[in-house]
Short mmCIF file of C-alpha atoms and ligand atoms in Angstrom, two decimals:
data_model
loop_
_atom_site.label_atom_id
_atom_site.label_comp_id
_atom_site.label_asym_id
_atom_site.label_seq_id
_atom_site.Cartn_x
_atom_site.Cartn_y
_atom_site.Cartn_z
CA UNK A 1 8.98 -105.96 -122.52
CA UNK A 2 12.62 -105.82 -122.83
CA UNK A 3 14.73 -103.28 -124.79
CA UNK A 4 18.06 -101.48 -125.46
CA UNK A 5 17.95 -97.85 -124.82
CA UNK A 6 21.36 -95.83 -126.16
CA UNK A 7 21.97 -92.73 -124.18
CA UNK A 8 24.29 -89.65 -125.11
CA UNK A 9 26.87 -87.89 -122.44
CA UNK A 10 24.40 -86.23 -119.75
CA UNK A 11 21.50 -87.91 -120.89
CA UNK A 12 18.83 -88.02 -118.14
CA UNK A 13 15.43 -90.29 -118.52
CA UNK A 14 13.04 -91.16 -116.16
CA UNK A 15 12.42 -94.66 -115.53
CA UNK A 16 9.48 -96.18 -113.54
CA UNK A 17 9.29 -99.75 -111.65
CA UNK A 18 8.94 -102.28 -111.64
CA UNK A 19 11.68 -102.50 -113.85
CA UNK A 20 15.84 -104.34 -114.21
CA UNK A 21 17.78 -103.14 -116.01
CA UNK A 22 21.76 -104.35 -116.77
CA UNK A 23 23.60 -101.93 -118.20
CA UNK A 24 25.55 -103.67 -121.34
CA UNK A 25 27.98 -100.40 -121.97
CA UNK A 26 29.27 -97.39 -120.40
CA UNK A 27 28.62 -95.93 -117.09
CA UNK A 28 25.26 -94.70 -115.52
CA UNK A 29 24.39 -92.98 -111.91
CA UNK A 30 20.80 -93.42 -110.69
CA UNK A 31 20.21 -91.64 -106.46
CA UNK A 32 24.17 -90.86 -106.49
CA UNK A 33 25.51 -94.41 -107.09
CA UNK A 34 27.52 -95.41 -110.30
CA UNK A 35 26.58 -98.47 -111.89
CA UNK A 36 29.36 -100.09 -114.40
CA UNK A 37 29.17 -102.73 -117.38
CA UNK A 38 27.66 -105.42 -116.74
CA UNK A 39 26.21 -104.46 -112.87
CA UNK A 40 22.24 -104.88 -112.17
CA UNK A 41 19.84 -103.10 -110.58
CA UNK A 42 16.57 -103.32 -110.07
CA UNK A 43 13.39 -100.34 -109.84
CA UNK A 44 10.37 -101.42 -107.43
CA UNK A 45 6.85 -100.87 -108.50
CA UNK A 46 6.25 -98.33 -106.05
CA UNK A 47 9.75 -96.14 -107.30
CA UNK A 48 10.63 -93.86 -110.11
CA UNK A 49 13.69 -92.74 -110.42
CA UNK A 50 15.80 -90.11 -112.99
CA UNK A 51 19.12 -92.33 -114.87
CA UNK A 52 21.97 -90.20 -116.23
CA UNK A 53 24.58 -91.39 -118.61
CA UNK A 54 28.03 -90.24 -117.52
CA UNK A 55 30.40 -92.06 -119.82
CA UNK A 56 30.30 -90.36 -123.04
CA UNK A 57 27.97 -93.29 -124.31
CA UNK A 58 26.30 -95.87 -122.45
CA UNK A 59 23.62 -98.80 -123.72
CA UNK A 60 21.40 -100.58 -120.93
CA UNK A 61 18.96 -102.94 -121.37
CA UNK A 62 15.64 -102.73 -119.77
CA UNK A 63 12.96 -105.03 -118.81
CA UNK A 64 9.93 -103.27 -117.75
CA UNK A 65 6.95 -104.81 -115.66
CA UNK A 66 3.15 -103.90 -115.22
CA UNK A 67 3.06 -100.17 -115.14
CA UNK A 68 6.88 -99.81 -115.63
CA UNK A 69 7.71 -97.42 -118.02
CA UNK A 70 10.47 -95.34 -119.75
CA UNK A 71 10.43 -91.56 -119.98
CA UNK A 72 11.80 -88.54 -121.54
CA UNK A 73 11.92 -85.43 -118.26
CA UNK A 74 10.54 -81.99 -119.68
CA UNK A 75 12.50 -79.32 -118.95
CA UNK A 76 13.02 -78.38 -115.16
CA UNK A 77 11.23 -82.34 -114.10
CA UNK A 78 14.45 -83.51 -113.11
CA UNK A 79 16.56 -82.08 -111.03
CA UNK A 80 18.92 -85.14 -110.03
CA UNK A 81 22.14 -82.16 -111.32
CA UNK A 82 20.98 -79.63 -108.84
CA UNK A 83 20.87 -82.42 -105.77
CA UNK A 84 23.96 -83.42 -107.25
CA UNK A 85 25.94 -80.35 -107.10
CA UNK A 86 24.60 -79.19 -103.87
CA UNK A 87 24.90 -82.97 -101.92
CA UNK A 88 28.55 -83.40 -104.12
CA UNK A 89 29.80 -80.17 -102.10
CA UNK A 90 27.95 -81.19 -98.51
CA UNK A 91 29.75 -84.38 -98.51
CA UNK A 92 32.71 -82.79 -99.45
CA UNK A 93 32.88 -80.92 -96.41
CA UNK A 94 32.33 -84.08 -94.76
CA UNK A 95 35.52 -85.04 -95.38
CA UNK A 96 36.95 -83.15 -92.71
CA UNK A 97 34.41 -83.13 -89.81
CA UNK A 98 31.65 -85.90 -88.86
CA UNK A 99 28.31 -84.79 -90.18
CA UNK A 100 25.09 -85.04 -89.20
CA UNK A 101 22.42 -83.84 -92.12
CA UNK A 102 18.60 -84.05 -91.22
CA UNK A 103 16.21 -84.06 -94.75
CA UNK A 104 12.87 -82.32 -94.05
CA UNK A 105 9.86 -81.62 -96.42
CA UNK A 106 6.22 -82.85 -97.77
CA UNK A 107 5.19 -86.17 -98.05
CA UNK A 108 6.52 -87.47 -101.56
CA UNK A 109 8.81 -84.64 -101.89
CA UNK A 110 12.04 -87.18 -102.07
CA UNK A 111 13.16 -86.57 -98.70
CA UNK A 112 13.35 -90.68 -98.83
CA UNK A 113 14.97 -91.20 -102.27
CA UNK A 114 17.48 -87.92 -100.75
CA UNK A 115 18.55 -89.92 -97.92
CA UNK A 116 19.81 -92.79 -100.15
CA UNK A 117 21.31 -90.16 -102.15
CA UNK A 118 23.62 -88.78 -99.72
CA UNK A 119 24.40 -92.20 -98.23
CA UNK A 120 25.38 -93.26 -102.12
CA UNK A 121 27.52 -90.17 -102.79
CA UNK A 122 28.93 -90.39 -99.37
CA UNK A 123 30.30 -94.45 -100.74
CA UNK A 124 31.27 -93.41 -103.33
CA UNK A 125 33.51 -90.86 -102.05
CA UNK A 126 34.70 -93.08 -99.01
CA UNK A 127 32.82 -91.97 -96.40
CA UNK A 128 31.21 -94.49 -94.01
CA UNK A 129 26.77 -93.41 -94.01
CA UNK A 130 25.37 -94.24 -91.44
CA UNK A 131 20.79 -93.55 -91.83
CA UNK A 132 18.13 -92.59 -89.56
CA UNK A 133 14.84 -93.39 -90.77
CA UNK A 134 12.53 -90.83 -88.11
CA UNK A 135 9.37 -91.54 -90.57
CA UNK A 136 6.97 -93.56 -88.40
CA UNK A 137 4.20 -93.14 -91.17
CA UNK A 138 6.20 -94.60 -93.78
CA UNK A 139 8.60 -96.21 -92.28
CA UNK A 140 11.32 -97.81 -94.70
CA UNK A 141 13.78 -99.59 -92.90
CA UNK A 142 12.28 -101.01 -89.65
CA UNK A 143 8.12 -101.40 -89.10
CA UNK A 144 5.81 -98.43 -89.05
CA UNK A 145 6.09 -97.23 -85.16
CA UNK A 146 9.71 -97.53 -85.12
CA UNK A 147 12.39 -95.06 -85.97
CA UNK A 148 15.60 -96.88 -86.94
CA UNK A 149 19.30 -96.93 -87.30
CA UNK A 150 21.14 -98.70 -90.12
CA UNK A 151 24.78 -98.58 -91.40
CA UNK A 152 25.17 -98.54 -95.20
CA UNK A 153 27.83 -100.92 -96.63
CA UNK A 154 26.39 -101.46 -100.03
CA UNK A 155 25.04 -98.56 -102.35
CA UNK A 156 21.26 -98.99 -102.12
CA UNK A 157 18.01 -97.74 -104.24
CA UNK A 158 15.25 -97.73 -101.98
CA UNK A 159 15.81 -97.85 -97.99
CA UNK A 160 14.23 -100.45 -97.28
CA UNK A 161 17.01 -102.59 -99.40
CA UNK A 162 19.07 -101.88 -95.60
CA UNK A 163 18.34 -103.99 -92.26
CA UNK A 164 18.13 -102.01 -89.17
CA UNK A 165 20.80 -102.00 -86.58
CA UNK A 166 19.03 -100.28 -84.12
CA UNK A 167 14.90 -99.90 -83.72
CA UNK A 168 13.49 -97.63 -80.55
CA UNK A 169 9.73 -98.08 -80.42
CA UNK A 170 7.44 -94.75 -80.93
CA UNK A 171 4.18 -96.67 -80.92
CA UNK A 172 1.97 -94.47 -83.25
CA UNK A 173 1.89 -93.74 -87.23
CA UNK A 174 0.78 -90.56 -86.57
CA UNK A 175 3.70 -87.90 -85.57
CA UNK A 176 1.24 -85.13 -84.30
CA UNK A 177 1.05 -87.67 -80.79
CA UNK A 178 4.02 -88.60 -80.59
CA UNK A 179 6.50 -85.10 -81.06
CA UNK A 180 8.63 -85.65 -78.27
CA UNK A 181 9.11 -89.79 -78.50
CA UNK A 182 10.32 -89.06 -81.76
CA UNK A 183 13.01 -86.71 -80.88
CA UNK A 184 13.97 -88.19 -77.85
CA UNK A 185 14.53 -91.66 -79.84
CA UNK A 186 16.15 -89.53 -82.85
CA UNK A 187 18.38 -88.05 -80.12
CA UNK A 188 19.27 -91.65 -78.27
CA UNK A 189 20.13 -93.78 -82.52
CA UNK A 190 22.40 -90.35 -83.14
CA UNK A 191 24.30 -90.79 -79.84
CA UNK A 192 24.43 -94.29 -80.09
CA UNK A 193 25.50 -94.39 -84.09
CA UNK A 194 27.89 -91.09 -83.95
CA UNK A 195 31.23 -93.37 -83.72
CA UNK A 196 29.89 -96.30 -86.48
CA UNK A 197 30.61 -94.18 -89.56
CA UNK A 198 30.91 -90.82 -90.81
CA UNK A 199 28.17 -89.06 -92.01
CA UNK A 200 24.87 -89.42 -89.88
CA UNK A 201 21.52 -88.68 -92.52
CA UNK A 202 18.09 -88.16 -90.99
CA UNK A 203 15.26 -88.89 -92.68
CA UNK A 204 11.89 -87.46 -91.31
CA UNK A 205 7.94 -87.32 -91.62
CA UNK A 206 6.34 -85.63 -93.81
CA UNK A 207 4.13 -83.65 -91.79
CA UNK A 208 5.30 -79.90 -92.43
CA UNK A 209 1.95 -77.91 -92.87
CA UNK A 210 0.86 -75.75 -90.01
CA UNK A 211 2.45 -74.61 -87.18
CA UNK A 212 2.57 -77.08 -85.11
CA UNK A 213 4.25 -79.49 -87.77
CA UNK A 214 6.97 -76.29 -88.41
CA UNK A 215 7.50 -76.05 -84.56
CA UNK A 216 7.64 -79.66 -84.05
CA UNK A 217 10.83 -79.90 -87.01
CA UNK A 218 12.22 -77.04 -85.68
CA UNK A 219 12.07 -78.74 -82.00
CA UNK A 220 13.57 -82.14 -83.72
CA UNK A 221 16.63 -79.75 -85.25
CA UNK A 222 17.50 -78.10 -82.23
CA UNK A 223 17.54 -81.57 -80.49
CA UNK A 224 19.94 -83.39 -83.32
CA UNK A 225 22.28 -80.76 -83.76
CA UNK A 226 22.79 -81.14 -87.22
CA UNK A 227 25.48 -79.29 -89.46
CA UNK A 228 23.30 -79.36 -91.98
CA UNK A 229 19.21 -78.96 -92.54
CA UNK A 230 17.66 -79.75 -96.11
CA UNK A 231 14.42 -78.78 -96.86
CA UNK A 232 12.77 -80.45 -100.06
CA UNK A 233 10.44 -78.03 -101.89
CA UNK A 234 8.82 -76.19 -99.27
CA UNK A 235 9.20 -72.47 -99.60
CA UNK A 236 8.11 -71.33 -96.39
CA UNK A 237 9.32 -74.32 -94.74
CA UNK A 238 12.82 -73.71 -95.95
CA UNK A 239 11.87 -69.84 -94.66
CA UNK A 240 10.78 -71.03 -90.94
CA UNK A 241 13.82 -72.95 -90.89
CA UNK A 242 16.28 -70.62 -91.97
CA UNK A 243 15.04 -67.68 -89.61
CA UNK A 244 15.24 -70.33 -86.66
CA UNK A 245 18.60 -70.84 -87.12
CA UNK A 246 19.82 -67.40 -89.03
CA UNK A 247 22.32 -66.78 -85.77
CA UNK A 248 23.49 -70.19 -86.08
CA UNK A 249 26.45 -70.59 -87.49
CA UNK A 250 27.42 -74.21 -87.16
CA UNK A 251 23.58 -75.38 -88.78
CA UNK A 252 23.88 -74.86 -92.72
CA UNK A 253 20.26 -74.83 -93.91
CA UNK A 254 20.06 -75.50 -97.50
CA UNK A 255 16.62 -76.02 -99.82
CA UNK A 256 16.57 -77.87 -102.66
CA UNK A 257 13.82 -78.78 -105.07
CA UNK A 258 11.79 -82.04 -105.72
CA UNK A 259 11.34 -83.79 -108.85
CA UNK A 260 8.46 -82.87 -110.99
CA UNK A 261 7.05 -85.94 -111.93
CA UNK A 262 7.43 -88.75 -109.42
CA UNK A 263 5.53 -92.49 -109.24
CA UNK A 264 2.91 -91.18 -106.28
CA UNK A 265 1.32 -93.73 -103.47
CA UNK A 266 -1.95 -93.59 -102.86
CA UNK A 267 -3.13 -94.14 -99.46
CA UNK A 268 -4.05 -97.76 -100.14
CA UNK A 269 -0.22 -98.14 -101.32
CA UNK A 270 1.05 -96.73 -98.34
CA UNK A 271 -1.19 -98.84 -96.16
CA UNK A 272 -0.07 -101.85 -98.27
CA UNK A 273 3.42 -100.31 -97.56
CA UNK A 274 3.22 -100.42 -94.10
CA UNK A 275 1.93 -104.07 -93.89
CA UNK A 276 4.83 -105.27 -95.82
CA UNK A 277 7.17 -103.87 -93.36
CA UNK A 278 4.86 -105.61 -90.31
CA UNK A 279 5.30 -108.85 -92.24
CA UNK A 280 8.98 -108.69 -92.97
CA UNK A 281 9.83 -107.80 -88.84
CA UNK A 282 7.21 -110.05 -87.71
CA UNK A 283 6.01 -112.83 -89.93
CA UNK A 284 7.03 -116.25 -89.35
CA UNK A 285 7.79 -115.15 -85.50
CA UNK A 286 7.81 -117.91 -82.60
CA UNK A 287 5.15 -117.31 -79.95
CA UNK A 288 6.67 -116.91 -76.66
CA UNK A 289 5.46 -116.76 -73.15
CA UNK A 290 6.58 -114.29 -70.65
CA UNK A 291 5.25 -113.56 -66.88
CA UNK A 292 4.23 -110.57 -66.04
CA UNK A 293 5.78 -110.04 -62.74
CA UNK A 294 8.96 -110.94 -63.83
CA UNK A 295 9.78 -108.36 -66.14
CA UNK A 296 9.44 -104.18 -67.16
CA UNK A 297 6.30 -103.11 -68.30
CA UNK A 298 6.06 -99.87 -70.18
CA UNK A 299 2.85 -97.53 -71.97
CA UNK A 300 0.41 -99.29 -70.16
CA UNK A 301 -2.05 -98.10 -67.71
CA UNK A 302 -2.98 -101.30 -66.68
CA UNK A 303 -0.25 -102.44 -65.55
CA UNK A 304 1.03 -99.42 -63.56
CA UNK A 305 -1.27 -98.96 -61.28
CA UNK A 306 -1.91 -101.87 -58.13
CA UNK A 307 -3.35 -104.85 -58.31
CA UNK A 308 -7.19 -104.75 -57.02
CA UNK A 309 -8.94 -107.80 -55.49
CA UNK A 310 -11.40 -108.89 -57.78
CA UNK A 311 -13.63 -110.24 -54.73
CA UNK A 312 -16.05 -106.92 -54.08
CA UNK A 313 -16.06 -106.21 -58.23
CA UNK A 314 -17.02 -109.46 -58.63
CA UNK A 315 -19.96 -109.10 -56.13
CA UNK A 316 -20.96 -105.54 -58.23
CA UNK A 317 -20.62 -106.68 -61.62
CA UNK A 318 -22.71 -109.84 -60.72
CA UNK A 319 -25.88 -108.67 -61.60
CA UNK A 320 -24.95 -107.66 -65.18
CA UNK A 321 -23.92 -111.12 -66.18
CA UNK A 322 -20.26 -110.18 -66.48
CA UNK A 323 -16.90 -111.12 -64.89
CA UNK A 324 -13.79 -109.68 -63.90
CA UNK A 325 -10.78 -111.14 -64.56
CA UNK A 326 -8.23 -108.67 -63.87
CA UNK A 327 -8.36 -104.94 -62.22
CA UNK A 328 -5.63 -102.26 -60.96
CA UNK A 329 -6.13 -98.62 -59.69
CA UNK A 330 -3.98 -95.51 -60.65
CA UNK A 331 -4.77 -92.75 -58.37
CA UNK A 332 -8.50 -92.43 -58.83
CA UNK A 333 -8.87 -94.19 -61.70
CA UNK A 334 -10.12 -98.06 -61.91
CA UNK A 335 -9.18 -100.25 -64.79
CA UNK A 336 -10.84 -103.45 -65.28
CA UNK A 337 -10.67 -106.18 -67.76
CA UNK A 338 -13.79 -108.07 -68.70
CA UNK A 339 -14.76 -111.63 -70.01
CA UNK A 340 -17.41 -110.25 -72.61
CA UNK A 341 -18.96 -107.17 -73.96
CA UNK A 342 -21.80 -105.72 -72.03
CA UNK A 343 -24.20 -103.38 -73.85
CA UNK A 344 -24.75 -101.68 -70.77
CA UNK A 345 -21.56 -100.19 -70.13
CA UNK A 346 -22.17 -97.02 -68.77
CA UNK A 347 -24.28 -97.87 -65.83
CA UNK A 348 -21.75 -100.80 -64.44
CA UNK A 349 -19.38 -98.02 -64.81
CA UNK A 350 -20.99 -95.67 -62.78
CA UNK A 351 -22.16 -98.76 -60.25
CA UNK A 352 -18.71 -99.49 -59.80
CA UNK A 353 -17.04 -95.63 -59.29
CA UNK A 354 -19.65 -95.16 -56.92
CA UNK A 355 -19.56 -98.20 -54.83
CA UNK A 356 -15.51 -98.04 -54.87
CA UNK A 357 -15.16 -94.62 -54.41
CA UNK A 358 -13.26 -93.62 -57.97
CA UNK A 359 -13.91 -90.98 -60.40
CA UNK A 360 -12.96 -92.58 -63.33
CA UNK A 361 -13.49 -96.22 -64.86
CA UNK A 362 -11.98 -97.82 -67.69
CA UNK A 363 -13.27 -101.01 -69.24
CA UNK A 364 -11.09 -103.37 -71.63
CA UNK A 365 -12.85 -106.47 -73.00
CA UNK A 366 -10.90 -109.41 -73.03
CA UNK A 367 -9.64 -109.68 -76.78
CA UNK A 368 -8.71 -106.24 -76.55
CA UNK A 369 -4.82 -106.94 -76.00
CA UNK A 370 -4.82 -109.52 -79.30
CA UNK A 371 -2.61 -107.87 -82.05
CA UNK A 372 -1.05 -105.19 -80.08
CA UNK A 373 2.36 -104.47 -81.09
CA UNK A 374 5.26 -103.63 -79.05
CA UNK A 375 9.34 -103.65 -78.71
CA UNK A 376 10.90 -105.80 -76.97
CA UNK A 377 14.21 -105.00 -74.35
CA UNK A 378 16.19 -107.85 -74.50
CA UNK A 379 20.24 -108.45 -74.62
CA UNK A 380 21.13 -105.18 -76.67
CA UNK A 381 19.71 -102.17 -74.45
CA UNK A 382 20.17 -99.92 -77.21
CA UNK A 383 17.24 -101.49 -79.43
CA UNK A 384 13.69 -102.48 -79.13
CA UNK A 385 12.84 -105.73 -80.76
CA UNK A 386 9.42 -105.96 -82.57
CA UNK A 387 6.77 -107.82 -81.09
CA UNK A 388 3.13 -108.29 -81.49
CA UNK A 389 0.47 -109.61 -78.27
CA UNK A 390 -1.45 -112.64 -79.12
CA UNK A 391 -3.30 -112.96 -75.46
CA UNK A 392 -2.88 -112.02 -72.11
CA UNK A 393 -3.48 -115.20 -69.63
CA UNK A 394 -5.04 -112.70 -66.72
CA UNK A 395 -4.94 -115.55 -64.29
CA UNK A 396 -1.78 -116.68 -64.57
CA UNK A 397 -0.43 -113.17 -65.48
CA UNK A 398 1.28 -114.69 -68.47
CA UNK A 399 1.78 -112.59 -71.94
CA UNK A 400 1.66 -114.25 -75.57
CA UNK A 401 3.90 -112.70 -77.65
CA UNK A 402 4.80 -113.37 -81.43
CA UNK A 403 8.76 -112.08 -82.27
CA UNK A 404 11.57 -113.56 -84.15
CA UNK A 405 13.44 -112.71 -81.19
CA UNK A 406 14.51 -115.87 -79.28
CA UNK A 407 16.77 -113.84 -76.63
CA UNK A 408 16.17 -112.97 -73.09
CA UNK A 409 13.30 -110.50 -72.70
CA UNK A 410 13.75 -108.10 -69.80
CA UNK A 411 11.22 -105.57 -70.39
CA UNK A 412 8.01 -104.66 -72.70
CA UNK A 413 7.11 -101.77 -74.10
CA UNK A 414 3.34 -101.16 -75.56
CA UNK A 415 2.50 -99.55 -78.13
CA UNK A 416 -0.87 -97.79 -79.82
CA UNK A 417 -0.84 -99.45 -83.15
CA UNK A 418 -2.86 -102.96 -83.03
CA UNK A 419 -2.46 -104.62 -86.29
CA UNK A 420 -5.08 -107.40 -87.70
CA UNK A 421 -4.48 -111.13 -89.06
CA UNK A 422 -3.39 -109.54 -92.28
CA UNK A 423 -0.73 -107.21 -90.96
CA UNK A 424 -2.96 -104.01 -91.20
CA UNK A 425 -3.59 -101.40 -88.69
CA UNK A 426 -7.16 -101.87 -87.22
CA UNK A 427 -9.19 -99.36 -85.10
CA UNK A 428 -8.50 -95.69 -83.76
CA UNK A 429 -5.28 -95.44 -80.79
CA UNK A 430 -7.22 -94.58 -78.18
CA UNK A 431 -5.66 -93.04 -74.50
CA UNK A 432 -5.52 -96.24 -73.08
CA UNK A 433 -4.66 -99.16 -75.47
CA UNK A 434 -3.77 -101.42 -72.68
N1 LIG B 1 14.70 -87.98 -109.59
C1 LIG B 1 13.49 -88.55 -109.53
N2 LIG B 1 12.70 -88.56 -110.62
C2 LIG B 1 11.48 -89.11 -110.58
N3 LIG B 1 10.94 -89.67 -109.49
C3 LIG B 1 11.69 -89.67 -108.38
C4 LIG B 1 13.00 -89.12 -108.33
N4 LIG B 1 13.49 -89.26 -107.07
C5 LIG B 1 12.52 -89.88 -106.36
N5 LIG B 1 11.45 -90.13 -107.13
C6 LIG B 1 10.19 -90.79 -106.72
O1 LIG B 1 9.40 -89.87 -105.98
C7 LIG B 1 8.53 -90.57 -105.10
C8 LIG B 1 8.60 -89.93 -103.72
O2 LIG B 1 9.92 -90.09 -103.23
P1 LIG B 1 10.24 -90.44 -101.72
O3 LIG B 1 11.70 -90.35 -101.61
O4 LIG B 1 9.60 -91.71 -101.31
O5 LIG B 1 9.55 -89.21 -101.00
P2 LIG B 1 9.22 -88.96 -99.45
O6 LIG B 1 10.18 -89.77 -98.67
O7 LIG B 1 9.43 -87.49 -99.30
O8 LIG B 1 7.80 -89.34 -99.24
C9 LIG B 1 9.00 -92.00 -105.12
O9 LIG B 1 8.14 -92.74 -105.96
C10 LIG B 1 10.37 -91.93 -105.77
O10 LIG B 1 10.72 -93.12 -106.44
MG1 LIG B 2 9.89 -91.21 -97.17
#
């Protein structure tokens, strides 16, 4: 369906994707970038988004998809003026110092569509944004896992329109496990960005109820430094925060609400989410073959501990039909790999810790290391390259691994997301993936 919509001076509307529209007259601003006559742009499926006429009139044309649709904001929905006013004077202030603004708040609060408003205002004013995407759940500019670094050149509406510069591997969806990888990774892309550009913007997770989740954000603040802290929505969030740093002069903590009515994801959108960003890092990758010995091997147990002689497991595990094809020991604890599954588990377990003398035993059947993704270390040792396992040779110690990367690999780093023919996570992360 295509149509001309007129729009008065201030005029705001809502607009959900999929839709393009071109504007044929005047001047509108959708996320804090100006779009003339005659420019383009277009509104995913999965986006909504408020457009404001700022010329005094202004006619666009809009072609609206499945589901798209055009509507008129109640009162208090929208509240693209207030973000405006308040982001118009942070980035002000960024004229004269470097800043470094972290966005915190619920999931589906806008902390997302926020981020690509301050990196459009801070364009259009000059400034050179630089964005931090810290959200392994829903990751938008590198693959779930990763927390990335990208410089903004062009003015953008959704993040994932930008390319990462830099990815550091976290290796889990789920923030609650991995706190402290994700601000130690947030820390190292902020160090390693702070001289690209002008204005640093951290997006974040969306995990904010409870403690913990409070404690955790207020960890990841103290660690970035930031001059300034927005909280979307959240009352008490915005509270927590603002006590933490009350005696803090040089972190300006400002809340600001979320739109009313947004397009929402449900969790089979998000999943479907997350598999498109898989595809797009990984798709279409070259399988390559690396040995084992010859480079770093990180986040896995296996491969930290020493080499065991298969000889004497071979010997115990005879009996149950099984064989070994690879083992190493870490302190007192055994890890084997298997050829098959054995129903009886548990009692070759304890056959072995007895016999060998350790007090714990952990089994992997071979298979297990097949879609296990990980980052790569190769030329550039300030990013992690995607990767995902497609076999582990245990006899020849050689590693299969799918990447678009064709450079020199020097190390490996596991992760605890292992993703299925179709791009999608499968099974729990468990304490030892590998
Ligand atoms: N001003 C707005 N009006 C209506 N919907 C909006 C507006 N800004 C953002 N949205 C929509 O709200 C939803 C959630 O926004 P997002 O930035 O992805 O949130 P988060 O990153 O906090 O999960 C998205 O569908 C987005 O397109
Ligand atoms: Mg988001």
């Amino acid at each position: 369906m295509i149509m001309n919509v007129e729009l008065e001076k201030n005029k705001i509307i809502r607009i959900n994707g999929p839709a393009a529209i071109k504007v044929i007259n005047g001047s509108i601003k959708i996320l804090g970038a100006t779009y003339n006559e005659g420019e383009r742009l277009i509104i995913n499926k999965y986006r909504s988004y408020a457009l404001k006429c700022i010329d005094d009139k202004a006619v666009i044309e809009v072609s609206l998809g499945d589901g798209g649709a055009i509507e008129e904001p109640s009162e208090g929905e929208e509240v693209v003026d207030i973000w405006e006013e308040n982001i118009g004077k942070i980035v002000e202030e960024c004229r004269s110092r470097k800043c470094r603004i972290i966005v915190v708040g619920p999931v589906e609060s806008g902390k997302s569509s926020l981020t690509a408003f301050i990196a459009n205002m801070s364009l259009e004013k000059g400034l050179k944004p630089i964005v931090i995407d810290a959200d392994v759940g829903q990751a938008d500019i590198g693959p779930p896992g990763f927390i990335s670094a990208a410089i903004v050149e062009n003015k953008i509406l959704w993040l994932r329109d930008l390319k990462a510069n830099y990815l550091k591997i976290v290796g889990s969806i789920t923030p609650a496990h991995v706190m402290h990888k994700i601000i130690s990774n947030t820390m190292f892309l902020v160090n390693c960005v702070k001289d690209s550009g002008d204005i640093i913007i951290i997006d974040t997770d969306g995990w904010v109820q409870g403690y913990q989740a409070i404690e955790y954000k207020i960890d990841l603040v103290r660690a970035i430094n930031p001059t300034h802290v927005i909280v979307l929505a959240d009352k008490q969030l915005a509270n927590a925060l603002e006590n933490a740093f009350k005696d803090n002069t040089s972190i300006n903590v400002v809340h600001l609400p979320s739109p009313k009515v947004v397009r929402k994801r449900d969790r089979d959108d998000r999943r479907y989410l997350r598999s498109k960003s898989y595809r797009r890092y990984l798709e279409d990758g070259k399988i390559r073959k690396i040995k084992l010995r010859e480079i770093g091997l990180i986040g896995s147990a296996l491969f930290i501990g020493e080499k065991v002689d298969l000889n004497t497991l071979r010997e115990i595990l005879k009996p149950s039909n099984i064989t070994p094809l690879y083992a190493s020991a870490l302190h007192n604890t055994l890890f084997i790999v298997v050829d098959k599954q054995q129903v009886n588990i548990r009692s070759i377990v304890e056959a072995v810790s007895q016999k060998l003398g350790f007090s714990e035993v952990y089994v992997f059947t071979k298979g297990f290391e097949k879609g296990l993704l990980v980052g790569l270390i190769g030329e550039d040792p300030n990013s992690e390259v995607p990767g995902i396992v497609t076999s582990i040779d245990f006899n020849k110690e050689e590693i299969s691994i799918q990447t678009k990367y064709e450079g020199k690999i020097r190390a490996i780093i596991f992760s605890k997301i292992k993703l299925s023919d179709e791009w999608e996570e499968v099974g729990k992360p468990s304490r030892y993936m590998i």
